[in-house]
mmCIF file of C-alpha atoms and ligand atoms in Angstrom:
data_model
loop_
_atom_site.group_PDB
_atom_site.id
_atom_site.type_symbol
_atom_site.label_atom_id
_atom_site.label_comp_id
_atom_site.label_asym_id
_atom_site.label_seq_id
_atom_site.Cartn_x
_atom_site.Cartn_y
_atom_site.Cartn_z
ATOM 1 C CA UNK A 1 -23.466 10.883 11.816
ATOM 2 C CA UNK A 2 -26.104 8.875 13.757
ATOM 3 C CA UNK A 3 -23.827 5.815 14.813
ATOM 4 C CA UNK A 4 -21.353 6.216 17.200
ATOM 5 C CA UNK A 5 -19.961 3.313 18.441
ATOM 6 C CA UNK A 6 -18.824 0.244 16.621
ATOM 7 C CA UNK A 7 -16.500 -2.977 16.508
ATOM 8 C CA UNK A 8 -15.835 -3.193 13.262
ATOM 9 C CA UNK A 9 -14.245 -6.557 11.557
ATOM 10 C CA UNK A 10 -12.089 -6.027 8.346
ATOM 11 C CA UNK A 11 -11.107 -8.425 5.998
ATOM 12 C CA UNK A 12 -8.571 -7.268 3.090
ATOM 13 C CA UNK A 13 -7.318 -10.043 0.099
ATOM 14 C CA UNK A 14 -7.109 -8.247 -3.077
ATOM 15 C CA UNK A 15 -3.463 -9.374 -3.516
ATOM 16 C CA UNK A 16 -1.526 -12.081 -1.963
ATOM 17 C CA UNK A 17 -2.048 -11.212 1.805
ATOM 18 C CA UNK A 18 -5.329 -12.839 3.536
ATOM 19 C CA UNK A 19 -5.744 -10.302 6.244
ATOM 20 C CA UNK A 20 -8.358 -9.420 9.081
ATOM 21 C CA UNK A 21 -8.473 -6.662 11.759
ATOM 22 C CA UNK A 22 -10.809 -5.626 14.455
ATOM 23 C CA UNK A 23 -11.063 -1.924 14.785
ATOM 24 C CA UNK A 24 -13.171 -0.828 18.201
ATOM 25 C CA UNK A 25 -14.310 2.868 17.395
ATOM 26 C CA UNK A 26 -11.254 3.810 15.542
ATOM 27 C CA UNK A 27 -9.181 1.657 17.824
ATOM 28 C CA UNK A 28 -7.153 -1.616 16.539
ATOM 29 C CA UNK A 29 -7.940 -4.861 18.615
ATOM 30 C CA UNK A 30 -6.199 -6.996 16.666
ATOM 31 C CA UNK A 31 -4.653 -7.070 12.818
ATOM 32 C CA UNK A 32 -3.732 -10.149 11.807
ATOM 33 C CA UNK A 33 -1.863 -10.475 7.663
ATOM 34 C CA UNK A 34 -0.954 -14.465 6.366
ATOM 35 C CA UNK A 35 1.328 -14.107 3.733
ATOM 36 C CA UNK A 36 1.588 -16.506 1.043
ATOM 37 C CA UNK A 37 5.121 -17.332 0.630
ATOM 38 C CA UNK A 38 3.771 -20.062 -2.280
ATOM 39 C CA UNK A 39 4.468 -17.240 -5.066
ATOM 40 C CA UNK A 40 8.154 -16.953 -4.031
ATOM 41 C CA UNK A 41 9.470 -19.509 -6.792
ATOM 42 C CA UNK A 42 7.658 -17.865 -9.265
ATOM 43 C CA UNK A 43 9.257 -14.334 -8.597
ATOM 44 C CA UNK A 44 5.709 -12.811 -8.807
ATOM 45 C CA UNK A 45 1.967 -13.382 -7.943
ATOM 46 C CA UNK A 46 0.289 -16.019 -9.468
ATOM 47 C CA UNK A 47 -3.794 -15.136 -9.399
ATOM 48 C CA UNK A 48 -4.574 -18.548 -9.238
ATOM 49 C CA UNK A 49 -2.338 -19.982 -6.069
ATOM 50 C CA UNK A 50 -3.601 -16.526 -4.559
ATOM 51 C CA UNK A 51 -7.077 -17.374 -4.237
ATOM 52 C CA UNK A 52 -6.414 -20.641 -3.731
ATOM 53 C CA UNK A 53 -4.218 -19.348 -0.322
ATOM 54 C CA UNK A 54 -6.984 -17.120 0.130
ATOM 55 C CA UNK A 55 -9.391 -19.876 1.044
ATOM 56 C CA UNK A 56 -7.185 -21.899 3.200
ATOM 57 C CA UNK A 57 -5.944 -18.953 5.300
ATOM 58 C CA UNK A 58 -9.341 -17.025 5.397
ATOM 59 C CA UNK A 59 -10.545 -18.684 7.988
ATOM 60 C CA UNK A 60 -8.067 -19.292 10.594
ATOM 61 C CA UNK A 61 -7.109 -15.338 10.062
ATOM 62 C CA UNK A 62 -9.931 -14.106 11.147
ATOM 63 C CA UNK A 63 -10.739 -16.467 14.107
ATOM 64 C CA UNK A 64 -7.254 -15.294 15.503
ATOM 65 C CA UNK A 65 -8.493 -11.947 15.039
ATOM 66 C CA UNK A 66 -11.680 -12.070 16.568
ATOM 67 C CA UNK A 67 -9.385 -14.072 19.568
ATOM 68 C CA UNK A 68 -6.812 -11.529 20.121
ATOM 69 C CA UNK A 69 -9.019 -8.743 20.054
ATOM 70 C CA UNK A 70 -10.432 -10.661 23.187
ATOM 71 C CA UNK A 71 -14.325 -10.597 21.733
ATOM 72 C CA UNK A 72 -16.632 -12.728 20.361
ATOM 73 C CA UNK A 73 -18.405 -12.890 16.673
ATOM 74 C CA UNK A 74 -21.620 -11.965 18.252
ATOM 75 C CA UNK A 75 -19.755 -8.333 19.606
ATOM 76 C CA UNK A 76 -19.136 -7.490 15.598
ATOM 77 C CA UNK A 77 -21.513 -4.526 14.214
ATOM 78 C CA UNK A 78 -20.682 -5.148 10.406
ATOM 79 C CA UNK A 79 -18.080 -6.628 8.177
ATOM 80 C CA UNK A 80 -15.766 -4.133 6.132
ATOM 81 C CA UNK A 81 -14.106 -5.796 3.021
ATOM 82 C CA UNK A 82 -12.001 -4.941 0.053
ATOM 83 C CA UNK A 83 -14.460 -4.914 -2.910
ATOM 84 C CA UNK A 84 -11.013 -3.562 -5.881
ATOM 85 C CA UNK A 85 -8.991 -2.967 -7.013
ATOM 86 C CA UNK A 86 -7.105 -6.110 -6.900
ATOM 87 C CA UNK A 87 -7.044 -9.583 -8.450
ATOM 88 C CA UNK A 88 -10.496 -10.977 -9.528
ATOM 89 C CA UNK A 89 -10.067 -13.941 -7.922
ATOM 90 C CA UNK A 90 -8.369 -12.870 -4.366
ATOM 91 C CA UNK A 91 -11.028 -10.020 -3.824
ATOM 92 C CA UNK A 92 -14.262 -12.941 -4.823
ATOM 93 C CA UNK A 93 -12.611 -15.037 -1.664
ATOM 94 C CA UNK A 94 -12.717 -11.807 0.746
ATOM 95 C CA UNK A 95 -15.713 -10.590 -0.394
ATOM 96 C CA UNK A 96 -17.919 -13.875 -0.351
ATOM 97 C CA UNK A 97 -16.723 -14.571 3.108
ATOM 98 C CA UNK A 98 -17.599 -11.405 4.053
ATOM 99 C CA UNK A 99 -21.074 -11.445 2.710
ATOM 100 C CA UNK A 100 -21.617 -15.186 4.710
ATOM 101 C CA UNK A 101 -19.977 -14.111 7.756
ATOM 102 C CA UNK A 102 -22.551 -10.693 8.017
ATOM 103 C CA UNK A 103 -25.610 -12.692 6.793
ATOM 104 C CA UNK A 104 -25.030 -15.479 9.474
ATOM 105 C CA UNK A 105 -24.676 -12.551 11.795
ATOM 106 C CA UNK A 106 -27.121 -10.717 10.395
ATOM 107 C CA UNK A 107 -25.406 -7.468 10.136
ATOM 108 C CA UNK A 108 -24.388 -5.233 7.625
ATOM 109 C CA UNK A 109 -21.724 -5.164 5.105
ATOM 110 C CA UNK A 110 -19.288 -2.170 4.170
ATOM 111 C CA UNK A 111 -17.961 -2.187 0.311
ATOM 112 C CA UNK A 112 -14.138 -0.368 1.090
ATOM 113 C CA UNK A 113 -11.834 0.637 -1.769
ATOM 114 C CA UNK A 114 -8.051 -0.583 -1.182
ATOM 115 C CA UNK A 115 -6.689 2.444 -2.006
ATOM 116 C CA UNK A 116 -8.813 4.319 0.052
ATOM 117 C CA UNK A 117 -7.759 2.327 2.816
ATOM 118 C CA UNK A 118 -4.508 2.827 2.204
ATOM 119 C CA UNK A 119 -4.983 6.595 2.916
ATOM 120 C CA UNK A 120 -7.443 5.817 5.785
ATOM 121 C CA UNK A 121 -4.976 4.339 7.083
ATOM 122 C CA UNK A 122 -3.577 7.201 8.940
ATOM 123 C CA UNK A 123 -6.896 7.693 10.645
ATOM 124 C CA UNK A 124 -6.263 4.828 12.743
ATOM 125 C CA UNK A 125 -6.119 6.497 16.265
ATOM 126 C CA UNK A 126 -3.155 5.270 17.791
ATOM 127 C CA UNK A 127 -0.163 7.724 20.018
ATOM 128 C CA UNK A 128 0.173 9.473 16.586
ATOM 129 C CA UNK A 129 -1.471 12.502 16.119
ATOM 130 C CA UNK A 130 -4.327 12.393 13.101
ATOM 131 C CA UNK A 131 -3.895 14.597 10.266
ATOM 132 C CA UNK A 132 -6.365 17.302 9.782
ATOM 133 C CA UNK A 133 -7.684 18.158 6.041
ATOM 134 C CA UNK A 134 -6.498 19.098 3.473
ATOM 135 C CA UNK A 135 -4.067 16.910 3.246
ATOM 136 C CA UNK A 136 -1.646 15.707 0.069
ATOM 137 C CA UNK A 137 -0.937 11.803 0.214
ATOM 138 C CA UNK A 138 0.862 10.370 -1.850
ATOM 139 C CA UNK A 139 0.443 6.782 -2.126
ATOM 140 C CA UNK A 140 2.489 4.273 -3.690
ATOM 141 C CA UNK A 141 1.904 0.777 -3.605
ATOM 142 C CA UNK A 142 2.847 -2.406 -6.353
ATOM 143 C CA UNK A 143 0.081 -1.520 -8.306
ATOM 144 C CA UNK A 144 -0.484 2.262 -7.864
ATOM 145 C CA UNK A 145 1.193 5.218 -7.395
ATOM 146 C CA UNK A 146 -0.391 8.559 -6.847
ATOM 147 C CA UNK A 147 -0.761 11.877 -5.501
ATOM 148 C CA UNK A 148 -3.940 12.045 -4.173
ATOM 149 C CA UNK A 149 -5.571 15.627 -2.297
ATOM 150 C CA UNK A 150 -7.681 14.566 0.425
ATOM 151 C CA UNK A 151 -10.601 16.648 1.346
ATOM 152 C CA UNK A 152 -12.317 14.746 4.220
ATOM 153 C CA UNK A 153 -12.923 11.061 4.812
ATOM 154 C CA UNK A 154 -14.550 10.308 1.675
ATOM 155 C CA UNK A 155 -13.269 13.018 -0.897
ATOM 156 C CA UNK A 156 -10.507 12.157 -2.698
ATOM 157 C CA UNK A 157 -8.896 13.776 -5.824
ATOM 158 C CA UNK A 158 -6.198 12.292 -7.753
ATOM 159 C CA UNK A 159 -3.988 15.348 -9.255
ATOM 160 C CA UNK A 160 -0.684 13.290 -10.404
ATOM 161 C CA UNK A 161 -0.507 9.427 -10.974
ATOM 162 C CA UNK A 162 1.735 6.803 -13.055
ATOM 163 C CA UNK A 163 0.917 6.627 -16.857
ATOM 164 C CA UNK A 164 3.044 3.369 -16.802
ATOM 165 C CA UNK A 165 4.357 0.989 -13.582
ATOM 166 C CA UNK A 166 4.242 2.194 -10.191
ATOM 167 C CA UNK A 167 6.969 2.688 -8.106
ATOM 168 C CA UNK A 168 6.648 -0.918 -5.955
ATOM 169 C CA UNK A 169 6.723 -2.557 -9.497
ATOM 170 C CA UNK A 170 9.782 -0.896 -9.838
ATOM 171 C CA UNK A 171 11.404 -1.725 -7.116
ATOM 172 C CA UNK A 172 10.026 -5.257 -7.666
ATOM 173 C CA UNK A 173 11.219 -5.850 -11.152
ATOM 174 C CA UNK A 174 14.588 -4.099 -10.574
ATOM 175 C CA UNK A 175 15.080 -6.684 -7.505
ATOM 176 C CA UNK A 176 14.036 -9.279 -10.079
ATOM 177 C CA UNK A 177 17.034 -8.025 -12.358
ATOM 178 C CA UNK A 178 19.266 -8.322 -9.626
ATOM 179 C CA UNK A 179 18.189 -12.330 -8.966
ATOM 180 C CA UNK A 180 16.716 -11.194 -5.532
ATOM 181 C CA UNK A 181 13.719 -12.997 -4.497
ATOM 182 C CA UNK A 182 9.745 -11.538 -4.899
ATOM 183 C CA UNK A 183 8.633 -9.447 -3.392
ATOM 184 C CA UNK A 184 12.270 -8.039 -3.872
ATOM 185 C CA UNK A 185 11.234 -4.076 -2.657
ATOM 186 C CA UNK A 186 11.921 -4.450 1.306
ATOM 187 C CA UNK A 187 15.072 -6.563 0.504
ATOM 188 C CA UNK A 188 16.404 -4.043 -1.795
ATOM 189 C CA UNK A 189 15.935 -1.454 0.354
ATOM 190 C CA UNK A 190 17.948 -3.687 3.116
ATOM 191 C CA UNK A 191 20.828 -3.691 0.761
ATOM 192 C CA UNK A 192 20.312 -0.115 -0.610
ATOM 193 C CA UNK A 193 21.113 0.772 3.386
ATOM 194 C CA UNK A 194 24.814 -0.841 3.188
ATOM 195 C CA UNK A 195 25.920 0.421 0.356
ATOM 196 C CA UNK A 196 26.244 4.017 -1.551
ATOM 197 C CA UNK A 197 24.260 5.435 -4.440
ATOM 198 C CA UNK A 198 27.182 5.919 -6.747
ATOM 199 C CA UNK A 199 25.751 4.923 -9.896
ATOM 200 C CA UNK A 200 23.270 7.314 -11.803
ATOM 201 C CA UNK A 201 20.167 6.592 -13.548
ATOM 202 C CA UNK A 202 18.212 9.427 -15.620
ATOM 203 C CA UNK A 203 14.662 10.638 -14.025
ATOM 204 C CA UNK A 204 11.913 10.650 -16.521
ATOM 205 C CA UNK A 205 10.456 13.749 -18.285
ATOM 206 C CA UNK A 206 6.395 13.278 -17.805
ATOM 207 C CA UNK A 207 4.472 16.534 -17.309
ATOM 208 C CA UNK A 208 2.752 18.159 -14.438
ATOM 209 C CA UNK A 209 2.238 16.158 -11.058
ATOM 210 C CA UNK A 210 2.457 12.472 -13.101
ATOM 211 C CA UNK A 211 5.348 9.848 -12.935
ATOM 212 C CA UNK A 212 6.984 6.931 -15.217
ATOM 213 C CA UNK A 213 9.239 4.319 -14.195
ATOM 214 C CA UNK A 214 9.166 2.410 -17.389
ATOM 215 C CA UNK A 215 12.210 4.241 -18.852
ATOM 216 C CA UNK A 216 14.052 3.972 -15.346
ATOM 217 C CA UNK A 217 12.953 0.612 -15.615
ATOM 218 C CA UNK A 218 14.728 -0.695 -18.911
ATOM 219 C CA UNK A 219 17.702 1.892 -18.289
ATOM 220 C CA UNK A 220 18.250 -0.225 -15.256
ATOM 221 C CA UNK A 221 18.590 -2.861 -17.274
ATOM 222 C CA UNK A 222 20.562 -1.540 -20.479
ATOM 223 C CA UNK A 223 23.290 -0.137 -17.548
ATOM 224 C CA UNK A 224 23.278 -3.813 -16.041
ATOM 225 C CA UNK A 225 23.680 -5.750 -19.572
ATOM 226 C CA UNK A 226 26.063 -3.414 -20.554
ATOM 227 C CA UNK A 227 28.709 -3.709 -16.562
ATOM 228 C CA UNK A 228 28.105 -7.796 -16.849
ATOM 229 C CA UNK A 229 29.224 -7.831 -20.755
ATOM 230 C CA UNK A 230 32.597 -6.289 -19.178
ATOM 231 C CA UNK A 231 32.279 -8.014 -15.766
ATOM 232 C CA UNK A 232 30.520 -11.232 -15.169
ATOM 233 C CA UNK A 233 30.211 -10.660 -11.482
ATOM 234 C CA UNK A 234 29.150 -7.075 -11.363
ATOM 235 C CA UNK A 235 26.564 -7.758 -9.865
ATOM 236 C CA UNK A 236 27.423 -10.090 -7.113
ATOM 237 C CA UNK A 237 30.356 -7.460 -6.532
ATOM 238 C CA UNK A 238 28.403 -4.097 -6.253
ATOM 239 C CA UNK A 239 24.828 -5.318 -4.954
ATOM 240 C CA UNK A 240 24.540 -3.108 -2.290
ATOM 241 C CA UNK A 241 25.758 -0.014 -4.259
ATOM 242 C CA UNK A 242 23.331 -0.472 -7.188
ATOM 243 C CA UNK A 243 20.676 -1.409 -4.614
ATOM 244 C CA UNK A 244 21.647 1.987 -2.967
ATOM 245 C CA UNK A 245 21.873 3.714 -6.598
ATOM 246 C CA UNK A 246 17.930 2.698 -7.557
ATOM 247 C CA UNK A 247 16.451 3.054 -4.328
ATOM 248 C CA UNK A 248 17.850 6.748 -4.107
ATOM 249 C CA UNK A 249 16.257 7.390 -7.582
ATOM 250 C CA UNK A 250 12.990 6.009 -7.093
ATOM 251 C CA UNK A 251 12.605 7.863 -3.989
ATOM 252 C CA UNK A 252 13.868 11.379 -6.141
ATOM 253 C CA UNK A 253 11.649 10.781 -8.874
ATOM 254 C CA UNK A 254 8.532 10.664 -6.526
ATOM 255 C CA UNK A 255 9.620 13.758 -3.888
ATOM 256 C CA UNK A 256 10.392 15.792 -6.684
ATOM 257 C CA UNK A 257 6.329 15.544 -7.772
ATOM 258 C CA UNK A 258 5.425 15.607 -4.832
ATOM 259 C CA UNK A 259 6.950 18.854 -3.629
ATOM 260 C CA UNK A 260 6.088 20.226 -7.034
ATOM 261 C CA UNK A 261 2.283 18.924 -6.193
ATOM 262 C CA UNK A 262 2.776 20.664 -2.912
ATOM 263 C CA UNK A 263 3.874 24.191 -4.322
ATOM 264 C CA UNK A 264 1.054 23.719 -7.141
ATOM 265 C CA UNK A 265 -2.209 23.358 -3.925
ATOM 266 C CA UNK A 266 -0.326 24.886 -1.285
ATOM 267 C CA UNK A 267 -1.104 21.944 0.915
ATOM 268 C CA UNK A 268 1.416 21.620 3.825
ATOM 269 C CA UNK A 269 0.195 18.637 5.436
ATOM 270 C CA UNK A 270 2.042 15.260 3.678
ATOM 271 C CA UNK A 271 1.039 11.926 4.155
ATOM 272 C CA UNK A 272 2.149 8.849 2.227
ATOM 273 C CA UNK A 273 0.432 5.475 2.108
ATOM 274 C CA UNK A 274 1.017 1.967 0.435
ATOM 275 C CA UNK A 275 3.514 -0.553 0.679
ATOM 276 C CA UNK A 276 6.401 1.498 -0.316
ATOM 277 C CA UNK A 277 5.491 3.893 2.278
ATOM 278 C CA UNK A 278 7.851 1.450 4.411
ATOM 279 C CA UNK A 279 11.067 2.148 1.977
ATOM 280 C CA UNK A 280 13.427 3.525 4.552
ATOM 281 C CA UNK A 281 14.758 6.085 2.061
ATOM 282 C CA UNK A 282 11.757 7.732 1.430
ATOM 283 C CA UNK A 283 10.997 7.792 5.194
ATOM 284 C CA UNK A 284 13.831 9.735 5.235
ATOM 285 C CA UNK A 285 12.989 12.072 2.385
ATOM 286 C CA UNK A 286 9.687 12.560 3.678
ATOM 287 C CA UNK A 287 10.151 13.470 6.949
ATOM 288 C CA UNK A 288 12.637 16.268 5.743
ATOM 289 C CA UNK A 289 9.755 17.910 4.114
ATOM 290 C CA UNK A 290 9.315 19.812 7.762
ATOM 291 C CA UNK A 291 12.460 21.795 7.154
ATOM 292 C CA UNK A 292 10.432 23.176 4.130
ATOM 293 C CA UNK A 293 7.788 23.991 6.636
ATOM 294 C CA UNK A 294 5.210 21.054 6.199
ATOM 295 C CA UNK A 295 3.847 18.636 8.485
ATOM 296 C CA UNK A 296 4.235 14.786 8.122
ATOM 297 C CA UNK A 297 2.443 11.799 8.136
ATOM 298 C CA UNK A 298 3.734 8.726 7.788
ATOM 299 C CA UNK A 299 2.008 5.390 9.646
ATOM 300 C CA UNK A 300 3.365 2.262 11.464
ATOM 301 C CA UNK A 301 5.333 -0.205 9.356
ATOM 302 C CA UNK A 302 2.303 -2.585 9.559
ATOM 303 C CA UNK A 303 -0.596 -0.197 8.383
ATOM 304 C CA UNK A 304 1.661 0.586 5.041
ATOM 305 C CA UNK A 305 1.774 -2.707 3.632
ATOM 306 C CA UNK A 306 -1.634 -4.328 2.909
ATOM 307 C CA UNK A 307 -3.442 -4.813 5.890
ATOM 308 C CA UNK A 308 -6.664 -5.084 7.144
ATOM 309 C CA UNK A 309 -6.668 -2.717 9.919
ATOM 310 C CA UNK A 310 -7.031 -0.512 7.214
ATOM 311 C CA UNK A 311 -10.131 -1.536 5.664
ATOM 312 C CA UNK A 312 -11.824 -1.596 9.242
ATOM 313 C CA UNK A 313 -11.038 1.865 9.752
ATOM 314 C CA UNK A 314 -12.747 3.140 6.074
ATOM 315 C CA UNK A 315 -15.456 1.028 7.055
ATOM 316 C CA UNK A 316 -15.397 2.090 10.877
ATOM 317 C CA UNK A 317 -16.064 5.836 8.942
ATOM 318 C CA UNK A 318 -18.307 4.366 6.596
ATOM 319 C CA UNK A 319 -20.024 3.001 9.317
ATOM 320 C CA UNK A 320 -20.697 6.146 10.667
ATOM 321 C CA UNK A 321 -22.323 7.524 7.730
ATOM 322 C CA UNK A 322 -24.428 3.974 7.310
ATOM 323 C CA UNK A 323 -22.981 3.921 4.066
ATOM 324 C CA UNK A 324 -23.678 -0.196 3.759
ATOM 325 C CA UNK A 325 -23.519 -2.369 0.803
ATOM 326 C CA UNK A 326 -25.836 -4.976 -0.538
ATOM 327 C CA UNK A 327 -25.360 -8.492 -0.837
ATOM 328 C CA UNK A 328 -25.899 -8.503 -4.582
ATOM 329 C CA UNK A 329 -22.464 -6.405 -4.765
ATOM 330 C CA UNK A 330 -19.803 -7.612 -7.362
ATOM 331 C CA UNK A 331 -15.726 -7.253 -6.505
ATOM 332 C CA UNK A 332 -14.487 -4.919 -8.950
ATOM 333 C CA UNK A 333 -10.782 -5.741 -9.936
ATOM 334 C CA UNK A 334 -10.680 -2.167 -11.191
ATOM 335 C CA UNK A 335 -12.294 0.191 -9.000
ATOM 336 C CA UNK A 336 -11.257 3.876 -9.045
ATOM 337 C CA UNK A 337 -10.758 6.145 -6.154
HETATM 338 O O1 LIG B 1 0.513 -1.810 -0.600
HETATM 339 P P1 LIG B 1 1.214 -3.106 -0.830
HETATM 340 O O2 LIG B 1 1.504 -3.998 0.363
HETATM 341 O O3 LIG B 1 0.426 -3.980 -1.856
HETATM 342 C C1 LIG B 1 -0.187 -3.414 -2.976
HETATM 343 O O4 LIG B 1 -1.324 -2.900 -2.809
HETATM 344 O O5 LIG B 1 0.479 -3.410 -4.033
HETATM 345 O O6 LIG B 1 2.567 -2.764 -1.586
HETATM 346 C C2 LIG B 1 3.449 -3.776 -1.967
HETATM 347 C C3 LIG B 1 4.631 -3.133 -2.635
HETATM 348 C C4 LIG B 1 5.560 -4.158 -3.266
HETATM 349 O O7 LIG B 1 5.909 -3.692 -4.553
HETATM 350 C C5 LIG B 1 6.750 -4.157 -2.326
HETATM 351 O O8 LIG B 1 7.966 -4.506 -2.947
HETATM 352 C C6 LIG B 1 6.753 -2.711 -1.876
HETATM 353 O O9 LIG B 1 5.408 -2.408 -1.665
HETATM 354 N N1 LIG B 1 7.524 -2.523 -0.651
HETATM 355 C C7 LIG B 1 8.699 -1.858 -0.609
HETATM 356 C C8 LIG B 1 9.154 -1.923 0.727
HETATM 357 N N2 LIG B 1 8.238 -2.641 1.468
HETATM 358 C C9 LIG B 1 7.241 -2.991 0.590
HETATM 359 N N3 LIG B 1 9.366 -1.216 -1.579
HETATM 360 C C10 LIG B 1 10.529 -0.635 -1.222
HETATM 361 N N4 LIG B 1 11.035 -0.658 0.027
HETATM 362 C C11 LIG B 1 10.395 -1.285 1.029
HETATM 363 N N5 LIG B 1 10.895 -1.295 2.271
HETATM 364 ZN ZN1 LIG B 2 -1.956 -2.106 -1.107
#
């Protein structure tokens, strides 16, 4: 490592949150998200409005970044953005404002992967202790959901993933069924918390540490047909219990792999990552995984959703290791880990 000290400004858009952060030597100065509520009608994101929210909200995000972190543009040692997966579109706007933000600067740029943010995220020095490697994450987001074995900053091997949705789509489209609004997983799981899980839904056969949620998915949705065709207001009059009922399967479906991922490497240090990482259920399932004699990781409510504090810190690391990009770099919608 030859660098070390840095103010590092990320900038994360790959989806439908325009986001920047200012990380000062693994520190967080400021992390600032704009969310676009303009896909709420839709009950989904729509790639074009994204981008076009993107480009109005790119902007002002980061100036209030640079302001509450209390420095100035000319403080900034290089510009850490998203570069995929994501939406073609939403990553282009990050990405090209990135690249003309450094080369006004002149300073470099760092190429980050969002789901290697999403894990990076619990790097972010903060009161809570860092985790030391190896480490088992498993991260679970609306597009991805994976057990990942993390060998040191940049070393990443995926050993179970979904060979169909991932869990946040299943929340999503489950809170969809149930006429709640997009994106329905954090209101579901508001729900899910008055009520009781006393309807059952069958887990998924899929072999070794890999997970479906199609089948949950349309069994959802055979069991809801099948209570309205007898009661028109079933759902209206047992929201919080179904709510209760899918949350507490989702959340079995993926702690089951996950311990049988953690018997399989032997790894007793857990993280999780990704927006789901905020379901209160599997907060709670996770953190039991210490009476089974592992240790826990699970980050602030504002560095599981997307953010941008957690492309800073990847880059922060990246930074470290001068591991810059070039401006003739292309977003790539479907970049691997
Ligand atoms: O990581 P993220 O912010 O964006 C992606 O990279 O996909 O994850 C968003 C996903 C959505 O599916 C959202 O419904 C889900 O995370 N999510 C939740 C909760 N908060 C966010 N799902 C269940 N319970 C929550 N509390
Ligand atoms: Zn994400």
């Amino acid at each position: 490592m030859q660098q070390s000290s840095a103010i590092i400004l990320g900038i994360e858009s790959s989806c439908d949150d325009t986001a920047a952060a200012i990380i000062k030597n693994g520190k967080v100065l400021a992390n600032i998200v704009a969310n676009q509520s303009v896909h709420e009608k839709y009950g989904g994101v729509v790639p074009e409005l994204a981008s076009r929210a993107h480009q109005q909200n790119i902007v002002p995000v980061v100036n209030e970044a640079i302001k509450q972190a209390g420095i100035s543009k000319e403080d900034i040692d290089a510009v850490a953005f998203t570069n995929g997966p994501g939406l073609l579109g939403s990553l282009l706007v990050g990405s090209s404002f990135a690249k003309a933000f450094a080369m006004g600067l002149n300073i470099p740029i760092i190429e980050v992967n969002h789901m290697h943010g999403h894990i990076l995220a619990h790097f972010i020095e903060d009161e809570n202790e860092l985790p030391p490697f190896p480490l088992l994450c498993l991260t679970v987001s609306g597009g991805h959901t994976q057990i990942v074995k993390v060998t040191d900053y940049f070393n990443f091997e995926i050993i179970g993933e979904t060979i169909d949705d991932a869990a946040g789509e299943a929340f999503d489209k489950v809170a969809k069924m149930l006429g709640l609004p997009y994106p329905g997983g954090p209101i579901l799981d508001q729900y899910a918390q008055l009520g009781n899980p006393i309807f059952e839904f069958p887990h998924p056969k899929v072999k070794e540490h890999h997970f479906s949620f199609s089948g949950f998915k349309t069994s959802v949705l055979y069991f809801l047909k099948r209570e309205i065709a007898k009661n028109e207001n079933f759902i209206a009059e047992n929201r919080n219990d179904i709510c209760a009922s899918v949350q507490k399967t989702i959340v079995a479906i993926l702690i089951k792999k996950l311990k049988g991922a953690i018997t399989a490497t032997g790894i007793k240090h857990i993280a999780v990552a990704g927006g789901v990482s905020a379901n209160s259920e599997l907060r709670k399932q996770i953190l039991s995984l210490t009476e089974e004699g592992c240790t826990t990781y699970i980050p602030k409510f504002e560095y599981c959703t997307d953010n941008a504090a957690m492309i800073a810190i990847t880059g922060y690391y990246k930074y470290l290791e001068n591991d810059f990009a070039t401006q003739q770099l292309v977003p790539n919608a479907r970049m691997k880990i």
